[in-house]
PDB file of C-alpha atoms in Angstrom:
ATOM      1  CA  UNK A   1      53.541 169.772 -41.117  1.00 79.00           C
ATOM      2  CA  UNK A   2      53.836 172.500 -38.496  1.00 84.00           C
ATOM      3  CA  UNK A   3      55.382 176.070 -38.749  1.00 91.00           C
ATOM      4  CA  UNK A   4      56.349 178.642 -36.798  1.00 95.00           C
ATOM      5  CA  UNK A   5      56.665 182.298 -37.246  1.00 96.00           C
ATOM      6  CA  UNK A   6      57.822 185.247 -34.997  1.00 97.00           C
ATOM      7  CA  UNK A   7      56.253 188.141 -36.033  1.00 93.00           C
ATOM      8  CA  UNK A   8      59.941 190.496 -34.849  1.00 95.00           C
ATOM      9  CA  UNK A   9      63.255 189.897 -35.459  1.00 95.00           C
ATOM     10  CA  UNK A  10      64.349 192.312 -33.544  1.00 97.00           C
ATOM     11  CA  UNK A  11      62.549 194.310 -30.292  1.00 97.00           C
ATOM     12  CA  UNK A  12      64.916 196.959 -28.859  1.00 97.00           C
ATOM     13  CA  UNK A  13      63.193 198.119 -25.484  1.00 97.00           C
ATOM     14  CA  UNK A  14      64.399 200.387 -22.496  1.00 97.00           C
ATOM     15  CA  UNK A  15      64.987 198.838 -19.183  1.00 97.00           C
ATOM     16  CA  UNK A  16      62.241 198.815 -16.707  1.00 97.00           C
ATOM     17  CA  UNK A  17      59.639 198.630 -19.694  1.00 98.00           C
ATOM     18  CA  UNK A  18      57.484 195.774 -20.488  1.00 98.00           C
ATOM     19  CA  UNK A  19      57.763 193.622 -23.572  1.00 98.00           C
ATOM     20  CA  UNK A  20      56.238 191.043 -25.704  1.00 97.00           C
ATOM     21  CA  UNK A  21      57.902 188.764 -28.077  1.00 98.00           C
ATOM     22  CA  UNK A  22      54.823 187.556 -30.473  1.00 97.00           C
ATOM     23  CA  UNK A  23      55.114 183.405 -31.827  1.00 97.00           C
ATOM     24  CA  UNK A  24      52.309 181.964 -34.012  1.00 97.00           C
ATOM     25  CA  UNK A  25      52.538 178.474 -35.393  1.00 94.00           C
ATOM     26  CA  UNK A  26      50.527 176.292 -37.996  1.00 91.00           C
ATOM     27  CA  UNK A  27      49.674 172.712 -37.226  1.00 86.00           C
ATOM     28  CA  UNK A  28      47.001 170.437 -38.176  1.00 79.00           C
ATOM     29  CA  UNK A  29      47.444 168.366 -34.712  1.00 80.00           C
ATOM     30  CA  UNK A  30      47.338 168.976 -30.918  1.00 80.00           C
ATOM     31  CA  UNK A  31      51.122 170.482 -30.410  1.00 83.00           C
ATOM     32  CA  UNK A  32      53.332 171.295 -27.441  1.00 89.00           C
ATOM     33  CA  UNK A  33      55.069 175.412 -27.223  1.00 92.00           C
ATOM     34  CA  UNK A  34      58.518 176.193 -25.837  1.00 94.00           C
ATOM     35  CA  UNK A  35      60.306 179.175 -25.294  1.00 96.00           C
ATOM     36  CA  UNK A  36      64.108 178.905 -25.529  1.00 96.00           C
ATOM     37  CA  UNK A  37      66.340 181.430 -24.464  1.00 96.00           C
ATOM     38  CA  UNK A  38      70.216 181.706 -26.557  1.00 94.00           C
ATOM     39  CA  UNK A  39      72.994 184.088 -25.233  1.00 91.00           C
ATOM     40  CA  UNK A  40      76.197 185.341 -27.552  1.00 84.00           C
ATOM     41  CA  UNK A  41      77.957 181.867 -28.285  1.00 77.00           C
ATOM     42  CA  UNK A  42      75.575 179.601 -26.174  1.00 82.00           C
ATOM     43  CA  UNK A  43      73.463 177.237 -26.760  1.00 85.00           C
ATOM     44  CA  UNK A  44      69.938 177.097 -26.085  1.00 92.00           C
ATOM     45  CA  UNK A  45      68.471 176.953 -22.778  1.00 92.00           C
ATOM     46  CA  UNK A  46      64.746 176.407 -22.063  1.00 92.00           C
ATOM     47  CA  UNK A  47      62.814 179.322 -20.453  1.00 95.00           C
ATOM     48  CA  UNK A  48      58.979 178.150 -20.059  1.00 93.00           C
ATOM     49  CA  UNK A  49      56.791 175.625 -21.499  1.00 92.00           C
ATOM     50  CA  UNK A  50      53.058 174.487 -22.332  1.00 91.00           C
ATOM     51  CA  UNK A  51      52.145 170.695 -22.127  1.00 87.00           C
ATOM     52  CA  UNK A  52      48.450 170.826 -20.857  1.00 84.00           C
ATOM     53  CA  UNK A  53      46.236 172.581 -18.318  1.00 87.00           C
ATOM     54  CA  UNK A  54      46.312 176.287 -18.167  1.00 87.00           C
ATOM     55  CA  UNK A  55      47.092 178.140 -20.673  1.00 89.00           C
ATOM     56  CA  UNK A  56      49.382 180.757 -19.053  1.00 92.00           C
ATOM     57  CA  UNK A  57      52.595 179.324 -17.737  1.00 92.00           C
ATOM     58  CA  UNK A  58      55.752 181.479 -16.013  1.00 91.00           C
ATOM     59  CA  UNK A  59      58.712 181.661 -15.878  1.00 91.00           C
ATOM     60  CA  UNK A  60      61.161 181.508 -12.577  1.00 84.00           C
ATOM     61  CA  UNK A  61      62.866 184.988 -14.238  1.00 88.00           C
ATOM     62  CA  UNK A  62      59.167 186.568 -14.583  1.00 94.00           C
ATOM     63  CA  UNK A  63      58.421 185.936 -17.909  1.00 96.00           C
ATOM     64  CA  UNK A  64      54.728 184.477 -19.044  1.00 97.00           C
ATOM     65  CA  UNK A  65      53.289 183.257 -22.224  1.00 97.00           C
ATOM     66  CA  UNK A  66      49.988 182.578 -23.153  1.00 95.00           C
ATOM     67  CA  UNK A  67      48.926 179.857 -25.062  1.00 94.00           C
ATOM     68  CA  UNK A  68      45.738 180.845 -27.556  1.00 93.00           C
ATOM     69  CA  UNK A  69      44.567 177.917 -29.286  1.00 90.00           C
ATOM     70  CA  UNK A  70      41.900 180.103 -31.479  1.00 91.00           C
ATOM     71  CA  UNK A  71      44.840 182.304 -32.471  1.00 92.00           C
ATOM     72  CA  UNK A  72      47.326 179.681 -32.534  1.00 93.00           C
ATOM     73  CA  UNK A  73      49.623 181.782 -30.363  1.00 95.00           C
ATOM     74  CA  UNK A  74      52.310 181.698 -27.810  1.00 97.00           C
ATOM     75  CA  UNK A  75      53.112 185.287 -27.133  1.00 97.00           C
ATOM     76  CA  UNK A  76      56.080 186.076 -24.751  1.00 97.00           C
ATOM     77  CA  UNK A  77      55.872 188.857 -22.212  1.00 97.00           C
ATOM     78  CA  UNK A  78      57.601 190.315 -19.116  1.00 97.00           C
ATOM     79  CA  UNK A  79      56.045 193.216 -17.351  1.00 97.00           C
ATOM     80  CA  UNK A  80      59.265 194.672 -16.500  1.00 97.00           C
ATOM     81  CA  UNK A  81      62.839 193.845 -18.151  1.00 97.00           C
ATOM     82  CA  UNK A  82      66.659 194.203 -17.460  1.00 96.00           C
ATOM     83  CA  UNK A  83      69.740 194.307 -18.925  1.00 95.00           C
ATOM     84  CA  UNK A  84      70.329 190.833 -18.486  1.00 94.00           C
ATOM     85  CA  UNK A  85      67.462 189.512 -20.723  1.00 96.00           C
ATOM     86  CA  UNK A  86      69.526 190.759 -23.956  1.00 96.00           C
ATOM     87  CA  UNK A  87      69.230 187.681 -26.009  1.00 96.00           C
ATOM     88  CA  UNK A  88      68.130 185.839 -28.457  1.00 97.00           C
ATOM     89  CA  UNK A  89      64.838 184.404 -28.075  1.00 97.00           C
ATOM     90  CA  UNK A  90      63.092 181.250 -29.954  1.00 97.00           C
ATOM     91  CA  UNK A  91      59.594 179.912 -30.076  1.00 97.00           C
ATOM     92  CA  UNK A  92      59.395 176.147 -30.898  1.00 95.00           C
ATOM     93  CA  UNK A  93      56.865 173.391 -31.186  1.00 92.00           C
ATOM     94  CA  UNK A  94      56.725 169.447 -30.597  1.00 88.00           C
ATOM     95  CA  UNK A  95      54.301 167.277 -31.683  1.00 75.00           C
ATOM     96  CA  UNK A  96      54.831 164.567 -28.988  1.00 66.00           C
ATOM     97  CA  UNK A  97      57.398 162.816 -27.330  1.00 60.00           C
ATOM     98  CA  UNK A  98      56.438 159.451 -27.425  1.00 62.00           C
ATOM     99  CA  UNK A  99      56.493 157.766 -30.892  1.00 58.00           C
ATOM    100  CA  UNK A 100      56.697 161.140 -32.925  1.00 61.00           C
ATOM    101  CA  UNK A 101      60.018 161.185 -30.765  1.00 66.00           C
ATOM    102  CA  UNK A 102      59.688 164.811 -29.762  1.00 80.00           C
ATOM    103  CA  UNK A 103      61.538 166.521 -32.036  1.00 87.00           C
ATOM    104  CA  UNK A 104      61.454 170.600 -32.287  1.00 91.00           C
ATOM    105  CA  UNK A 105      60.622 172.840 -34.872  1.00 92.00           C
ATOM    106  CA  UNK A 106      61.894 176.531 -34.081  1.00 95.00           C
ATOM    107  CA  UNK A 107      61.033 180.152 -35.382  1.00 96.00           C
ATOM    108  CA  UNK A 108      63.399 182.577 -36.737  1.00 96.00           C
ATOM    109  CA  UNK A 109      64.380 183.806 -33.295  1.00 97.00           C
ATOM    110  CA  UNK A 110      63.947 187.359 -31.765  1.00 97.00           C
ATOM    111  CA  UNK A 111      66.384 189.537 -30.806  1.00 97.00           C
ATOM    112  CA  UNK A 112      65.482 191.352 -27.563  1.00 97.00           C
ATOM    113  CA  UNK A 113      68.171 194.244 -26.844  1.00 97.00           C
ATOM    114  CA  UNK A 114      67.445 195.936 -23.853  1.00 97.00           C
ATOM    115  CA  UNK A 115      68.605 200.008 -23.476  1.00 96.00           C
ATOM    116  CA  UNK A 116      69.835 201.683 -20.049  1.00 95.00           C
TER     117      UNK A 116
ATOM    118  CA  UNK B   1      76.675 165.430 -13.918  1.00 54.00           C
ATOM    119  CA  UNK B   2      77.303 168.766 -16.153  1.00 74.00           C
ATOM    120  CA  UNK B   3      74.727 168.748 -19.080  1.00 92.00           C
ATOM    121  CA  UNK B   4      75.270 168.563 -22.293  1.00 95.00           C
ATOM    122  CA  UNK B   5      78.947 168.732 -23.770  1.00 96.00           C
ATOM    123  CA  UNK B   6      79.752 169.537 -26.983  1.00 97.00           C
ATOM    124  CA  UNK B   7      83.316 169.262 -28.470  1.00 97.00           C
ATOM    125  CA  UNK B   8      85.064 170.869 -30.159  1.00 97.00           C
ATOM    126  CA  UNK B   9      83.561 174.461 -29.495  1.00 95.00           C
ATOM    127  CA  UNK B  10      84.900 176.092 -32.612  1.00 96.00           C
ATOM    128  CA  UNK B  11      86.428 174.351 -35.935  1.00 98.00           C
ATOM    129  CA  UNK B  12      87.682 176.079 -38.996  1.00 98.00           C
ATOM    130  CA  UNK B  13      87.984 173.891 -41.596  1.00 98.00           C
ATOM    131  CA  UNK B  14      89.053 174.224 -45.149  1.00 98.00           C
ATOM    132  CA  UNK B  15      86.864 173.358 -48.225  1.00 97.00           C
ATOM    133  CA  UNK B  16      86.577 169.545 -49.227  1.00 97.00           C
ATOM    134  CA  UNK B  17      87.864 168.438 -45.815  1.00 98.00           C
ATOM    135  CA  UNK B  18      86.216 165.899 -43.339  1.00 98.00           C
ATOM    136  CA  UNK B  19      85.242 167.226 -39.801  1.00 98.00           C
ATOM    137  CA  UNK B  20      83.427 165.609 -36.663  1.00 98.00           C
ATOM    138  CA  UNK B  21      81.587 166.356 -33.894  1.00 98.00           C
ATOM    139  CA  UNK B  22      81.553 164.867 -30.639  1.00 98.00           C
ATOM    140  CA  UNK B  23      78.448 165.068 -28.631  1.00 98.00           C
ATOM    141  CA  UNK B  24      77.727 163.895 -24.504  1.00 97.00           C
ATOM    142  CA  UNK B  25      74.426 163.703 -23.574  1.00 96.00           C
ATOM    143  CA  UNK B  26      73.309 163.993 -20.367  1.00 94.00           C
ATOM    144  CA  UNK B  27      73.986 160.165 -18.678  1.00 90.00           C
ATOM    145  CA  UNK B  28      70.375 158.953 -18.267  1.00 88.00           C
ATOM    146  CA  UNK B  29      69.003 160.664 -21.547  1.00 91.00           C
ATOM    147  CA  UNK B  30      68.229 158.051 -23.854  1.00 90.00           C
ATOM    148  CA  UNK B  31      67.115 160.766 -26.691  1.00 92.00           C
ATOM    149  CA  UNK B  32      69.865 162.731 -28.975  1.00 95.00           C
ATOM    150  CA  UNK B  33      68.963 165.376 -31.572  1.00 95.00           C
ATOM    151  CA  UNK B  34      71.697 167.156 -33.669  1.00 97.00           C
ATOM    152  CA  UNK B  35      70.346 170.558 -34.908  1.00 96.00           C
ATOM    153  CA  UNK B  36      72.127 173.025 -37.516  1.00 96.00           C
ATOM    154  CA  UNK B  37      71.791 176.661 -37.032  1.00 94.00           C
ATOM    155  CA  UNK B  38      72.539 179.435 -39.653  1.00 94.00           C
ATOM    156  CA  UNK B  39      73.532 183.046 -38.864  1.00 89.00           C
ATOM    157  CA  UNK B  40      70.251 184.826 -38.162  1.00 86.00           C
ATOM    158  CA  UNK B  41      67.734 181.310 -37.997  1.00 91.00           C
ATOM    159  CA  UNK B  42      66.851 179.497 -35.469  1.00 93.00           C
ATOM    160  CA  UNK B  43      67.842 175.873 -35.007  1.00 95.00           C
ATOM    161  CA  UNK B  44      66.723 172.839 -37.845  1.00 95.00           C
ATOM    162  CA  UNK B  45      66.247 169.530 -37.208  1.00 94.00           C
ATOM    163  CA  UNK B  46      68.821 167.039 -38.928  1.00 95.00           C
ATOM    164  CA  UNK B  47      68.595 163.640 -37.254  1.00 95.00           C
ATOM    165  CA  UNK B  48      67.728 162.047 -33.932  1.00 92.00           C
ATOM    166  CA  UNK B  49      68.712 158.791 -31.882  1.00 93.00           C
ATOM    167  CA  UNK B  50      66.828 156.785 -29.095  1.00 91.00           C
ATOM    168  CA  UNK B  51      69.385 154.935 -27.652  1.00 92.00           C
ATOM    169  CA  UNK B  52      72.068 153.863 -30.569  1.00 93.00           C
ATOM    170  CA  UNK B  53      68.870 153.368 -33.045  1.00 92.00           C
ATOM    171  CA  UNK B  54      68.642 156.829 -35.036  1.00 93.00           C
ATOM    172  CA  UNK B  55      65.535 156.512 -35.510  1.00 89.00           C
ATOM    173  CA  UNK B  56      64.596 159.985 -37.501  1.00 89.00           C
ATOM    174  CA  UNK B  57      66.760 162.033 -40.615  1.00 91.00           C
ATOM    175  CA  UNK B  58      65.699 165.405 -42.120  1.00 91.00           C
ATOM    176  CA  UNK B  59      65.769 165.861 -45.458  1.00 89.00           C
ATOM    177  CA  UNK B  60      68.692 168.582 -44.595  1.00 84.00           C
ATOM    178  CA  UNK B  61      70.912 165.795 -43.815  1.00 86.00           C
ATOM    179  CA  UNK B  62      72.445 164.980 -47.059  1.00 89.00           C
ATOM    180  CA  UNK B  63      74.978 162.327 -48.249  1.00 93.00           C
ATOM    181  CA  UNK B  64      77.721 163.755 -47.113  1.00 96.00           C
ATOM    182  CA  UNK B  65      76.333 163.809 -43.214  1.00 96.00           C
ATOM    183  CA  UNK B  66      76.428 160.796 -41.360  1.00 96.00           C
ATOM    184  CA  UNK B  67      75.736 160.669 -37.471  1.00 96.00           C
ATOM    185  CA  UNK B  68      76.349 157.276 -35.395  1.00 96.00           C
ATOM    186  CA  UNK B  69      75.227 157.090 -31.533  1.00 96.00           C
ATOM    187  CA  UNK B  70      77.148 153.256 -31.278  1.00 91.00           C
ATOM    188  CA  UNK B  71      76.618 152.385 -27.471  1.00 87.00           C
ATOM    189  CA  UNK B  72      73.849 154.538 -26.864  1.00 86.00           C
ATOM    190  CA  UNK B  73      75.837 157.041 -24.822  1.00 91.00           C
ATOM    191  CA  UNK B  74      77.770 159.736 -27.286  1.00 96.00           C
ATOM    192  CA  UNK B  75      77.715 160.675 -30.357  1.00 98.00           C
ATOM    193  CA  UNK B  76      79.149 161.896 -33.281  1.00 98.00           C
ATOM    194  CA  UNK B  77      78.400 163.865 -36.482  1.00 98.00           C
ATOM    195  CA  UNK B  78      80.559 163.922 -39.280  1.00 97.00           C
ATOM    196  CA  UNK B  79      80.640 165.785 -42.446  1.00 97.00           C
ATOM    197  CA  UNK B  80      82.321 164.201 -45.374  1.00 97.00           C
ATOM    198  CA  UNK B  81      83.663 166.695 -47.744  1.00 97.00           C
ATOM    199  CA  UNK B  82      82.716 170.027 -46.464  1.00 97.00           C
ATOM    200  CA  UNK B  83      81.417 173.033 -47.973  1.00 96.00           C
ATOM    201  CA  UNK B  84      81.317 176.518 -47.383  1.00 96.00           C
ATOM    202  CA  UNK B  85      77.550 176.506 -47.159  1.00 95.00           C
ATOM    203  CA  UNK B  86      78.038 173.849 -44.101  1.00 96.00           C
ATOM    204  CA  UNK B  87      79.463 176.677 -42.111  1.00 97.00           C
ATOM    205  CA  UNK B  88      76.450 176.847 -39.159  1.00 96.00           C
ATOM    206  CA  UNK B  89      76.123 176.213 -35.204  1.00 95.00           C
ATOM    207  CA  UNK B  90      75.747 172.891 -34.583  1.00 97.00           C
ATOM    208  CA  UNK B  91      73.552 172.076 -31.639  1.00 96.00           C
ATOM    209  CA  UNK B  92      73.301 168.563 -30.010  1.00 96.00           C
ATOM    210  CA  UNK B  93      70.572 168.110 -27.120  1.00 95.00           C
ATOM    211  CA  UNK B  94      69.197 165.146 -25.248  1.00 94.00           C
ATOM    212  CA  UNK B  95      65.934 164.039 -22.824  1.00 90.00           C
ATOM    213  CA  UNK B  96      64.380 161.500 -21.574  1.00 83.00           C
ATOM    214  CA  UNK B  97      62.323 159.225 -23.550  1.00 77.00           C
ATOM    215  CA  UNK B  98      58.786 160.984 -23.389  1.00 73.00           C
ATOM    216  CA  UNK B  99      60.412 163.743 -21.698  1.00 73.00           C
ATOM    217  CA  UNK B 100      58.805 167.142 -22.670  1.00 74.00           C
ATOM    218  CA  UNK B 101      62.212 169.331 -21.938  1.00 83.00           C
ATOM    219  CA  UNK B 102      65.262 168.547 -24.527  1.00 89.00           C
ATOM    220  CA  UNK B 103      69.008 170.244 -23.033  1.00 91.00           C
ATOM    221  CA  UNK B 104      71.139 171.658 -25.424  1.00 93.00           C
ATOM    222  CA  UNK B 105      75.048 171.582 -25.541  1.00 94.00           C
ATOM    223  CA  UNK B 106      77.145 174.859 -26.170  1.00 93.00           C
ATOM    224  CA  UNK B 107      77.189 173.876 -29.829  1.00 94.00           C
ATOM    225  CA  UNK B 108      80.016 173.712 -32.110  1.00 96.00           C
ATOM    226  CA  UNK B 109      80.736 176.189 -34.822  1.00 95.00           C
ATOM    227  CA  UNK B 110      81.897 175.485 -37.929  1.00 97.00           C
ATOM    228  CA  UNK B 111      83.453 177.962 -40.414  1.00 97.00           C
ATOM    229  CA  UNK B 112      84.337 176.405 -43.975  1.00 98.00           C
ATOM    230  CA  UNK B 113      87.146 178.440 -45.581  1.00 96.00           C
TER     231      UNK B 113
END
């Protein structure tokens, strides 16, 4: 079965600073990584994701994550946030979307507050 | 075409009282997952449909949840008898069939008196 843990629940952080949200996960096959991104009242929308090649994949806002196989990691970062990235933020992973059917499995969430 | 819509967006129900969703997919997504998410967790897996064949059901969905997907387009979730410990976000999202990105609706929230 796969797991996933986020190591925060919550990560305040002043504006202009950089940040990192940190995701492990447990899995005893090959799995894909998500992040998903969940405002006050909204549903989830999909920030960045790992399928295959490299490892570090962005994000059109300027966020990054890594993927670490040896660590089984998928740490979030941005070098520099706003305001405006005040959310909630969720690390999930699928184990395939053919026959497995692609179903997600989340982590707790983190809640990134961002200070003036 | 507007993504995923979810209806209604907020339902307070009273104990021991029936309730359903209503969930739109986007047109061309042949894949629909229904997720339940508590105050403070992130989103769990109940059941999922490819085309009107549901295909997959967590262990979370219990007797009194039923979901149907009849024509392969919408679907619904309903929740026979409700409880207080039902009251959650529920979050319906669709893709592609071996697509890697799944769109979620708004969700609709539930709140058993």
């Amino acid at each position: 079965a796969q797991s996933v843990t986020q190591l925060d629940s919550q990560v305040p952080v002043f504006e202009e600073a950089p940040v990192e949200l940190r995701c492990n996960y447990s899995s005893s096959v090959s799995v894909y990584l998500f992040w998903y991104v969940q405002y006050p009242n909204q549903g989830l929308q999909l920030l960045l994701k790992y399928l295959s090649g490299s490892t570090l994949v962005e994000s059109i806002n300027g966020f990054e994550a890594e993927f670490n196989k040896s660590q089984t990691s998928f740490h979030l970062r941005k070098p520099s946030v706003h305001i405006s990235d005040t959310a909630e933020y969720f690390c999930a992973v699928s184990v395939g979307f053919g026959t497995q059917g692609g179903k997600l499995i989340f982590g707790q969430g983190t809640e990134l507050s961002v200070k003036p | 075409d507007t993504g995923v819509s979810q209806d209604p967006r907020h339902k307070i129900t009273k104990r021991g009282q029936n309730v359903t969703f209503r969930c739109d997919p986007i047109s061309e997504h042949n894949r629909l997952y229904w997720y339940r998410q508590t105050l403070g967790q992130g989103p769990e897996f109940l059941t999922y449909f490819q085309n009107e064949a549901q295909l997959e059901k967590s262990r979370l969905l219990s007797d009194r949840f039923s979901a149907e997907r009849p024509k392969g387009s919408f679907s619904t979730l309903e929740i026979q008898r409700t409880e207080q410990g039902d009251s959650a976000m529920y979050l319906c999202a669709s893709s592609l069939k071996g697509g890697a990105e799944a769109f979620f609706g708004q969700g609709t929230r539930l709140t058993v008196v």
